[in-house]
Amino acid sequence: MSTAVRQDPPGAALDASAHAAVTIDRPADDLRTLWLDPRTQARIWAHFADVTARDDGTADWIARGPAGGQYRWRTKIMATSPDDIRWASLDGADVPNTGALALRPAPGDRGTELHLDVRFDPPGGIIGKAASKLFHIVPGEIVRKALYQFRALALTGEIPTTDPQPAARQGGADR
Amino acid sequence: MRALCWNGVNDLRVETVADPEILNPQDVILKVRLTTTCGSDLHLIDGLIPTMREGDVLGHEFMGEIVDVGRDVTKVKRGDRVVVPSFIACGKCWYCAHDLYSLCDTSHPKPELQEPLLGYPTAGIYAYSHAFGGYAGSHAEYVRVPFADTDCFVVPDGLPDEDALFISDAAPTGFMGADFCNIQRGDVIAVWGCGGVGLMAQQSAMILGAERVIAINQYPERLAQAEAFGATPLDFTKVDVVEALRELTGGRGPDACIDAVGMEADGTGTQHAYDRIKQALYIETDRGAALRQAMLAVRKGGTLSILGVYGVLDKFPLGLLMNKGVTVRTAQQHGQAYVPRLLDHALRGELTPAALATHRFSLEDSPAGYRMFKHKEDGCLRAVFAP
Ligand SMILES: NC(=O)c1ccc[n+]([C@@H]2O[C@H](COP(=O)([O-])OP(=O)(O)OC[C@H]3O[C@@H](n4cnc5c(N)ncnc54)[C@H](O)[C@@H]3O)[C@@H](O)[C@H]2O)c1
Ligand SMILES: [Zn+2]
Ligand SMILES: [Zn+2]
């Protein structure tokens, strides 16, 4: 499908949006259920934000910026179908954003493809400041790592970590 | 606990660090019985692998006793004496299911550090820089082992620790390299390098039915060990290797060539001088003398099996491979695919990894052990540490 190869326009729009995909050898239904589990949301975005998700489809996000900055917003799941989950931030978000996860059958016996799209729409106050500078990691990395962690969780039931003992140095000074 | 820490280029110190803890439910903690040096560590110590950080605990080739288990561990238990492959693999992803364990899709805690370099992240590995996961290594009293049911292999009674130890890394790497050669009746296999990996590749090629194995190196004691394993030794400082190989194979060339040398190859002549200067200036990471020679020596339509670790070699005679129709096989070791079979070969005495354990040190003396290993003093093949 041609939509798999997206061509973002150059410039600000590019770093305000991010797309990533992974294939997971599990049925789409199972993956959809796992994604919608509030505990999953808290775990797969942990590299980017503290997420408190609820069964009603809302979630509170506290994203970390460079130099200790924080951005807060609440999202709500706006639409779900067997092959699609869409969410958007509600009024009052520090950094308005939307997200979508598409689930498609992978060819052969490879399971399910997950395509994740996230768009940040910095409001007036921060306009002109590239979205990639807002957070402590760039949008591309936010979505790629979220999917990596989701795949790990779906396949193994855990997310790989060395925290708080990266390479065993005392106190875990990994920053 | 005490552990051997990397503190910069050629700066290793034994320090007191935090004890490892169970972080994930499939983890175990191992009390390390034996842990050893690997040629790959030399690339780290010499500063050729980026993303090492001061304080990183070294060591990825080890065996020990399980002393603590996570709640989801079912197959192995406290008290088991086990050997652990150096790459961490989940046993559940597509790559693990296809025996490509070092490419595991789920064991890398920091894939974002590696993805820009490789396109897709590999498995995590113990003590091999943060781009390879930032896991703490085994040159310590204790080490945390994730995915224990997949990655811990119980050592059969009757197999000594010294044999089991190298079934963590040197033996499965060497065996994989020989397996890549798809050895047929009458095949001649040439192996560059007589370190732990090269020697294990030579023994493995014989187990897999090679007619003749030729071992290329420059250290007499290493060549002697190769000969003791049944290989034909060639000293590259004394003979023209390509010419000698042609002679030894009746003009055909070796059916497969295994590179068990890697990015710090020693050599002779102007290409080597050029490589050395570029590497010293950090213009490029690799000195590729052995690899280039193997490409030239391999017979037409033969196999080049690359086990040596490389960075981003900028001068690579691709035309040799293309015009000669050479098949290239390479990987970081998929140890989990081979360990059970290697334990059997070792029990039957067909594989004798303990021969690599030439020198033993306490953990406190491990910096001296590395110096000895690096400079190949006193015929040191591998320095083994008993924490
Ligand atoms: N693929 C893997 O998973 C894997 C696993 C372990 C080690 N390795 C790599 O394999 C390589 C060998 O590891 P090792 O532990 O045996 O290292 P080692 O340092 O003990 O041995 C390397 C040997 O290569 C020899 N050598 C140097 N230049 C040569 C040349 N031009 N021709 C022939 N021999 C030459 C050295 O004398 C030495 O005996 C290293 O690059 C290491 O990083 C790869
Ligand atoms: Zn190694
Ligand atoms: Zn895996």
XYZ file of C-alpha atoms and ligand atoms in Angstrom:
608
model
C 0.000 0.000 0.000
C 1.341 3.395 -0.939
C 0.360 4.878 2.425
C 3.122 2.798 3.995
C 5.732 5.113 2.477
C 4.823 8.545 3.746
C 6.371 11.675 2.399
C 6.239 14.390 5.001
C 6.830 17.913 3.746
C 10.201 19.301 4.767
C 10.455 21.800 7.592
C 8.543 22.220 10.808
C 5.749 19.822 9.937
C 8.333 17.084 9.614
C 9.631 17.198 13.143
C 6.194 17.849 14.604
C 4.997 14.484 13.393
C 6.351 11.007 13.572
C 5.524 7.637 12.170
C 6.835 4.176 12.951
C 5.848 0.598 12.255
C 6.567 -2.835 13.697
C 5.361 -6.326 12.939
C 4.339 -8.571 15.801
C 3.579 -12.251 15.445
C 0.253 -12.070 17.290
C -3.378 -11.712 16.185
C -4.589 -8.127 15.772
C -7.324 -8.658 18.376
C -4.842 -9.603 21.096
C -2.630 -6.649 20.275
C -5.564 -4.254 20.268
C -6.645 -5.494 23.699
C -3.115 -5.178 25.055
C -2.782 -1.639 23.650
C -6.036 -0.545 25.265
C -5.025 -1.892 28.674
C -4.269 1.218 30.767
C -1.229 -0.474 32.330
C 0.269 -0.935 28.868
C 0.036 2.763 28.088
C 1.931 3.662 31.240
C 4.718 1.235 30.361
C 5.297 1.752 26.660
C 5.539 5.561 26.846
C 7.702 5.632 29.967
C 10.769 6.837 28.013
C 8.839 9.979 27.080
C 6.141 10.715 29.624
C 4.401 9.580 32.771
C 1.058 8.327 31.541
C -1.911 7.540 33.748
C -4.517 5.858 31.569
C -8.041 4.884 32.604
C -10.598 2.357 31.437
C -12.814 5.162 30.070
C -10.225 5.861 27.356
C -8.791 9.014 28.877
C -5.183 9.395 29.921
C -3.154 12.063 31.673
C 0.294 12.707 30.262
C 3.242 14.504 31.846
C 5.973 14.744 29.218
C 9.499 15.696 30.144
C 11.279 18.522 28.395
C 14.960 19.337 28.415
C 16.215 21.131 31.549
C 13.505 19.703 33.785
C 10.561 21.240 31.896
C 7.187 19.496 31.949
C 4.209 19.553 29.603
C 0.821 18.228 30.615
C -2.236 17.173 28.698
C -5.166 14.804 28.783
C -6.008 12.578 25.819
C -9.182 10.739 24.981
C -9.697 7.855 22.621
C -11.904 9.311 19.889
C -12.523 6.260 17.729
C -11.736 2.586 17.717
C -12.396 -0.096 15.153
C -10.905 -3.579 14.773
C -8.027 -2.143 12.742
C -7.658 1.356 14.132
C -7.350 3.277 17.426
C -7.339 7.115 17.391
C -6.830 9.547 20.230
C -6.438 13.310 20.642
C -5.587 15.741 23.400
C -8.444 17.719 24.998
C -8.693 21.497 25.405
C -6.076 23.029 27.640
C -3.206 20.781 26.543
C 0.273 22.291 26.915
C 1.178 20.673 23.607
C -1.925 19.652 21.635
C -1.452 16.372 19.827
C -3.169 13.519 18.077
C -2.261 9.875 17.684
C -3.381 6.895 15.667
C -2.517 3.220 15.676
C -3.432 1.161 12.616
C -3.391 -2.641 12.717
C -3.017 -4.523 9.449
C -2.414 -8.172 8.651
C 1.235 -8.864 7.825
C 2.016 -11.002 4.772
C 2.573 -14.721 5.149
C 2.531 -15.903 8.729
C 4.179 -12.793 10.148
C 1.276 -11.713 12.331
C 0.152 -8.108 12.476
C 1.694 -4.832 11.320
C 1.293 -1.894 13.664
C 1.602 1.607 12.227
C 1.806 4.384 14.775
C 1.340 8.082 13.946
C 1.755 10.908 16.413
C 1.429 14.631 15.580
C 2.293 17.484 17.887
C 0.770 20.877 17.308
C 2.569 23.351 19.562
C 0.201 26.258 20.368
C 0.915 30.001 20.081
C 3.173 30.230 23.088
C 5.731 27.842 21.712
C 5.113 28.310 18.003
C 8.275 28.725 16.061
C 9.956 26.349 18.410
C 10.391 23.040 16.627
C 8.564 20.160 18.266
C 11.804 18.229 18.276
C 13.185 20.751 20.768
C 10.178 20.587 23.090
C 10.860 17.202 24.584
C 14.004 15.515 25.750
C 13.784 13.162 22.774
C 12.720 13.734 19.161
C 9.274 12.619 17.960
C 10.696 9.859 15.735
C 12.367 8.281 18.724
C 9.259 8.660 20.868
C 7.186 6.506 18.530
C 9.879 4.007 17.546
C 10.734 3.242 21.147
C 7.063 3.024 22.147
C 6.529 0.381 19.468
C 9.736 -1.481 20.368
C 8.559 -1.652 23.957
C 5.048 -2.630 22.948
C 6.384 -5.488 20.832
C 8.574 -6.670 23.717
C 5.613 -6.576 26.064
C 3.341 -8.401 23.617
C 5.857 -11.172 22.901
C 7.632 -11.626 26.224
C 5.420 -10.012 28.862
C 8.213 -7.638 29.855
C 10.102 -4.584 28.622
C 13.899 -4.851 28.488
C 15.618 -2.610 30.979
C 18.826 -2.042 32.874
C 17.293 0.645 35.063
C 18.482 1.430 37.746
C 21.657 -0.540 37.078
C 22.941 0.329 33.615
C 26.244 -1.520 33.295
C 26.060 -1.890 37.127
C 27.561 1.427 38.059
C 26.475 2.476 41.492
C 23.360 4.608 41.697
C 22.583 4.039 38.031
C 24.002 7.287 36.682
C 22.766 6.698 33.159
C 21.718 10.215 32.190
C 30.256 -6.573 45.127
C 33.618 -6.319 43.353
C 33.719 -5.916 39.577
C 36.133 -5.064 36.784
C 35.184 -1.655 35.377
C 36.147 0.100 32.153
C 37.248 3.652 32.884
C 38.588 4.735 29.503
C 40.993 3.513 26.846
C 43.303 0.919 28.433
C 42.100 1.929 31.900
C 40.596 -1.038 33.764
C 40.077 -1.086 37.529
C 38.489 -3.448 40.019
C 35.911 -1.465 41.974
C 33.076 -1.935 44.413
C 29.723 -1.548 42.631
C 26.093 -2.222 43.510
C 24.988 -5.861 43.527
C 22.704 -6.697 40.598
C 19.009 -7.141 41.310
C 16.169 -8.929 39.600
C 14.566 -6.217 37.454
C 12.241 -8.256 35.256
C 10.244 -11.386 36.112
C 12.221 -13.686 33.802
C 15.624 -12.629 35.268
C 17.944 -14.659 37.411
C 21.039 -13.620 39.329
C 24.114 -15.725 38.784
C 27.011 -16.111 41.166
C 29.834 -16.093 38.655
C 32.069 -19.173 38.866
C 34.274 -18.396 35.865
C 34.399 -15.472 33.441
C 36.899 -14.834 30.660
C 38.448 -12.350 28.255
C 37.390 -12.237 24.609
C 39.033 -10.635 21.585
C 35.934 -8.430 21.367
C 36.861 -6.862 24.713
C 40.135 -5.685 23.193
C 38.172 -3.566 20.692
C 36.380 -1.958 23.682
C 39.531 -1.499 25.718
C 41.307 0.044 22.739
C 38.467 2.542 22.347
C 37.268 1.332 18.938
C 33.641 0.747 19.990
C 31.780 3.973 20.826
C 29.215 4.454 23.641
C 31.207 2.849 26.447
C 30.831 4.804 29.686
C 33.141 5.097 32.635
C 32.280 2.509 35.238
C 30.837 -0.086 32.854
C 31.433 -3.603 34.159
C 33.171 -5.712 31.494
C 32.776 -9.394 30.599
C 30.357 -11.349 28.379
C 31.707 -14.915 28.401
C 30.841 -16.669 31.659
C 29.227 -19.467 33.621
C 28.033 -19.697 37.185
C 25.449 -20.790 39.703
C 21.916 -19.438 39.923
C 21.369 -17.815 43.306
C 18.131 -15.886 42.779
C 15.212 -16.326 40.349
C 12.484 -14.009 39.077
C 8.846 -15.029 39.527
C 8.277 -16.046 35.881
C 11.309 -18.322 35.594
C 10.125 -21.924 35.259
C 12.820 -24.113 33.692
C 15.968 -23.287 35.651
C 16.238 -22.992 39.398
C 18.384 -21.847 42.271
C 21.523 -23.976 42.578
C 21.746 -24.860 38.858
C 25.223 -24.641 37.356
C 24.680 -22.923 34.005
C 26.441 -21.414 31.014
C 24.982 -18.299 29.349
C 25.519 -17.134 25.746
C 26.825 -13.577 25.429
C 23.819 -12.247 23.483
C 20.561 -11.864 25.375
C 17.633 -13.488 23.610
C 13.963 -13.741 24.538
C 13.161 -17.030 22.824
C 9.768 -15.675 21.753
C 10.267 -13.293 18.806
C 10.509 -14.080 15.085
C 14.321 -13.946 15.129
C 14.634 -16.270 18.113
C 12.148 -18.632 16.483
C 14.425 -18.720 13.435
C 17.586 -19.437 15.473
C 18.879 -15.904 14.842
C 19.283 -15.210 18.526
C 21.797 -12.360 18.342
C 19.170 -10.489 16.312
C 16.473 -10.874 18.975
C 13.804 -8.218 18.563
C 13.023 -7.592 22.223
C 16.153 -7.649 24.415
C 17.654 -4.213 23.722
C 16.869 -1.574 26.378
C 18.283 1.285 24.275
C 17.428 0.525 20.646
C 17.475 4.241 19.841
C 21.269 4.278 20.269
C 21.805 1.543 17.711
C 19.035 2.014 15.168
C 20.691 5.030 13.475
C 23.847 2.957 12.885
C 22.328 -0.320 11.763
C 18.803 0.491 10.632
C 17.350 -1.999 13.118
C 18.570 -2.849 16.604
C 20.256 -6.170 17.430
C 19.835 -8.190 20.590
C 21.332 -6.763 23.733
C 24.672 -8.180 24.889
C 26.443 -8.104 28.225
C 29.088 -5.427 28.600
C 29.436 -4.403 25.010
C 28.744 -0.665 25.110
C 25.476 1.180 25.539
C 24.679 0.973 21.832
C 24.489 -2.788 22.441
C 22.188 -2.447 25.418
C 24.257 -1.230 28.365
C 23.902 -4.496 30.264
C 26.410 -5.007 33.075
C 29.031 -7.650 32.436
C 30.215 -10.804 34.122
C 33.654 -9.823 35.424
C 32.032 -9.488 38.817
C 30.888 -11.585 41.714
C 27.302 -11.575 40.443
C 25.588 -10.885 37.143
C 21.940 -10.417 36.199
C 20.734 -12.695 33.390
C 17.429 -11.794 31.674
C 15.220 -14.417 29.951
C 16.800 -17.134 32.062
C 14.673 -19.969 30.678
C 16.020 -19.266 27.186
C 19.523 -18.115 28.056
C 20.684 -20.359 30.937
C 21.841 -23.838 29.936
C 22.411 -26.360 32.702
C 25.930 -27.800 32.499
C 25.854 -31.598 32.672
C 27.576 -33.206 35.644
C 30.958 -34.387 34.551
C 31.728 -31.377 32.394
C 34.246 -29.134 34.179
C 33.664 -25.400 34.576
C 36.622 -24.637 32.262
C 34.954 -26.459 29.370
C 31.504 -25.042 30.003
C 32.869 -21.500 30.238
C 33.808 -21.146 26.574
C 30.491 -22.623 25.432
C 29.237 -19.149 26.329
C 30.965 -17.372 23.443
C 34.166 -18.647 21.812
C 32.811 -22.126 21.062
C 29.371 -21.205 19.698
C 30.926 -18.389 17.655
C 33.494 -20.729 16.164
C 30.911 -23.456 15.595
C 28.537 -21.017 13.901
C 31.383 -19.895 11.641
C 32.007 -23.493 10.581
C 28.271 -24.144 10.235
C 28.074 -21.162 7.833
C 30.523 -23.004 5.546
C 28.019 -25.760 4.770
C 30.886 -28.247 4.801
C 30.777 -31.054 2.210
C 32.952 -34.147 1.752
C 36.471 -33.168 0.716
C 36.161 -29.529 1.744
C 39.222 -27.595 2.847
C 38.542 -24.811 5.344
C 41.015 -22.006 6.067
C 40.693 -20.120 9.341
C 42.360 -16.750 9.938
C 43.054 -16.263 13.637
C 44.037 -18.726 16.368
C 42.471 -16.975 19.316
C 39.644 -18.630 21.209
C 37.222 -18.079 18.362
C 39.550 -19.247 15.590
C 40.603 -22.381 17.467
C 36.993 -23.290 18.215
C 36.115 -22.705 14.550
C 38.905 -25.090 13.574
C 37.722 -27.863 15.898
C 34.144 -27.292 14.793
C 35.043 -27.535 11.116
C 36.554 -30.951 11.839
C 33.477 -32.055 13.779
C 31.390 -30.991 10.784
C 33.452 -33.170 8.475
C 36.086 -30.953 6.838
C 38.753 -32.884 4.940
C 41.421 -30.469 6.071
C 41.558 -27.355 8.223
C 44.287 -24.746 7.762
C 45.058 -22.324 10.620
C 46.634 -18.926 9.892
C 48.344 -16.902 12.625
C 51.712 -15.468 13.650
C 52.205 -16.706 17.246
C 54.062 -20.036 17.467
C 52.224 -21.183 20.607
C 48.822 -20.474 19.068
C 49.803 -22.242 15.859
C 51.011 -25.150 18.002
C 47.601 -25.356 19.680
C 45.927 -25.335 16.260
C 48.193 -28.160 15.171
C 47.363 -30.069 18.350
C 43.694 -29.745 17.351
C 44.590 -31.334 13.993
C 44.855 -28.232 11.805
C 47.662 -27.412 9.365
C 49.450 -24.298 10.686
C 50.491 -21.362 8.450
C 52.531 -18.435 9.789
C 51.549 -15.383 7.760
C 54.774 -13.576 8.658
C 56.825 -16.374 7.096
C 54.906 -17.411 3.984
C 52.762 -15.808 1.308
C 49.430 -17.002 2.664
C 47.450 -16.906 -0.585
C 50.195 -18.742 -2.426
C 50.531 -21.329 0.361
C 46.782 -21.943 0.400
C 46.749 -22.427 -3.359
C 49.530 -24.970 -3.002
C 47.810 -26.799 -0.126
C 44.575 -27.089 -2.111
C 45.956 -28.251 -5.432
C 45.339 -24.836 -6.992
C 41.623 -24.786 -6.099
C 41.695 -22.461 -3.091
C 39.930 -23.210 0.195
C 36.245 -24.066 -0.198
C 35.508 -21.717 2.664
C 37.496 -19.090 4.538
C 36.670 -18.099 8.095
C 37.764 -14.712 9.435
C 38.263 -15.042 13.191
C 40.500 -11.972 13.451
C 38.407 -8.817 13.131
C 39.115 -5.128 13.144
C 42.547 -5.230 14.756
C 44.247 -7.510 12.260
C 48.010 -7.518 12.171
C 49.620 -7.578 8.777
C 52.544 -6.849 6.557
C 53.104 -4.454 3.676
C 51.713 -1.107 2.579
C 47.989 -1.829 2.886
C 48.590 -2.671 6.547
C 50.592 0.528 7.110
C 47.741 2.503 5.552
C 45.145 0.746 7.767
C 47.188 1.384 10.910
C 47.555 5.097 10.264
C 43.863 5.564 9.517
C 42.875 3.632 12.618
C 45.310 5.561 14.813
C 43.795 8.809 13.543
C 40.270 7.411 14.074
C 39.573 8.060 10.381
C 38.375 4.518 10.245
C 37.787 1.882 12.859
C 39.116 -1.157 11.086
C 42.301 -2.800 9.937
C 41.141 -5.459 7.537
C 44.270 -7.384 6.519
C 42.927 -10.841 7.282
C 39.581 -10.219 5.644
C 41.141 -8.922 2.418
C 43.441 -11.921 2.280
C 40.547 -14.323 2.814
C 38.630 -12.728 -0.060
C 41.553 -13.277 -2.378
C 42.295 -16.805 -1.211
C 38.800 -18.311 -1.234
C 37.989 -20.489 -4.238
C 35.541 -19.286 -6.884
C 31.987 -19.846 -5.701
C 33.272 -20.508 -2.187
C 32.109 -19.196 1.165
C 33.490 -16.371 3.263
C 32.403 -16.735 6.881
C 33.076 -13.587 8.885
C 33.224 -13.892 12.687
C 35.638 -11.048 13.382
C 33.975 -7.893 14.616
C 34.100 -4.856 12.338
C 33.020 -1.238 12.532
C 32.648 0.633 9.263
C 35.469 -0.591 7.026
C 35.766 1.998 4.259
C 37.940 0.103 1.777
C 36.318 -3.170 0.961
C 37.043 -4.916 -2.353
C 33.477 -5.893 -3.133
C 34.466 -6.700 -6.711
C 36.426 -9.710 -5.517
C 33.354 -11.204 -3.945
C 31.111 -10.310 -6.854
C 33.324 -11.546 -9.667
C 34.216 -14.749 -7.813
C 30.617 -15.446 -6.873
C 31.491 -15.742 -3.190
C 28.786 -16.393 -0.599
C 29.263 -14.235 2.490
C 27.857 -15.445 5.791
C 28.304 -13.446 8.949
C 26.690 -12.743 12.305
C 27.225 -12.081 15.914
C 26.948 -15.465 17.529
C 23.554 -17.156 17.729
C 24.752 -19.097 20.769
C 21.395 -20.404 21.994
C 21.083 -22.391 18.736
C 24.305 -24.308 19.396
C 24.895 -24.610 23.144
C 23.072 -27.941 23.750
C 24.940 -29.610 20.899
C 28.256 -28.117 22.032
C 27.777 -29.379 25.586
C 27.343 -32.857 24.075
C 30.432 -32.556 21.886
C 32.410 -31.382 24.923
C 31.126 -34.240 27.101
C 32.224 -36.706 24.427
C 35.634 -35.033 24.198
C 35.195 -34.038 20.544
C 35.345 -30.389 21.481
C 37.967 -29.385 24.077
C 37.331 -25.741 24.982
C 39.255 -25.961 28.269
C 42.438 -25.890 26.181
C 41.837 -22.137 25.837
C 42.076 -21.587 29.603
C 45.829 -21.025 29.673
C 45.924 -18.525 32.548
C 43.796 -18.112 35.656
C 43.490 -15.021 37.876
C 41.444 -13.812 40.798
C 38.990 -11.021 39.993
C 41.254 -8.593 41.862
C 44.063 -9.407 39.440
C 41.909 -9.186 36.314
C 43.552 -5.966 34.988
C 46.848 -7.859 34.894
C 45.018 -10.721 33.169
C 43.820 -8.357 30.433
C 47.305 -6.966 29.937
C 48.620 -10.476 29.504
C 45.796 -11.444 27.125
C 46.151 -8.300 25.055
C 49.896 -8.642 24.577
C 49.741 -12.444 24.260
C 52.389 -12.746 26.973
C 53.511 -16.180 28.086
C 51.369 -17.850 25.420
C 48.165 -16.483 26.961
C 45.188 -17.595 24.878
C 42.460 -16.567 27.286
C 42.731 -15.130 30.806
C 40.122 -16.757 33.047
C 38.896 -15.020 36.208
C 37.482 -16.830 39.209
C 35.595 -14.214 41.298
N 30.764 -12.986 15.848
C 30.752 -13.073 17.168
O 29.717 -13.277 17.787
C 32.027 -12.964 17.913
C 32.144 -13.536 19.166
C 33.378 -13.478 19.818
C 34.428 -12.831 19.207
N 34.258 -12.252 17.984
C 35.352 -11.579 17.276
O 36.198 -12.580 16.716
C 37.517 -12.071 16.616
C 38.471 -13.055 17.284
O 38.146 -13.187 18.670
P 39.173 -13.910 19.660
O 38.563 -13.877 20.988
O 39.602 -15.189 19.091
O 40.360 -12.831 19.611
P 41.913 -12.958 19.905
O 42.406 -11.564 20.004
O 42.180 -13.904 21.002
O 42.468 -13.621 18.585
C 42.649 -12.939 17.378
C 43.748 -13.655 16.634
O 43.914 -13.092 15.331
C 45.293 -13.157 15.027
N 45.593 -12.309 13.870
C 45.799 -10.969 13.840
N 46.033 -10.569 12.572
C 45.955 -11.683 11.798
C 46.111 -11.913 10.392
N 46.357 -10.902 9.556
N 45.991 -13.179 9.941
C 45.728 -14.203 10.777
N 45.582 -14.053 12.115
C 45.680 -12.792 12.605
C 45.937 -12.775 16.327
O 47.269 -13.193 16.374
C 45.092 -13.560 17.325
O 45.608 -14.851 17.508
C 37.483 -10.696 17.263
O 37.303 -9.700 16.258
C 36.257 -10.751 18.126
O 35.725 -9.472 18.324
C 33.089 -12.324 17.328
Zn 33.084 -12.430 22.830
Zn 13.889 -12.804 20.753
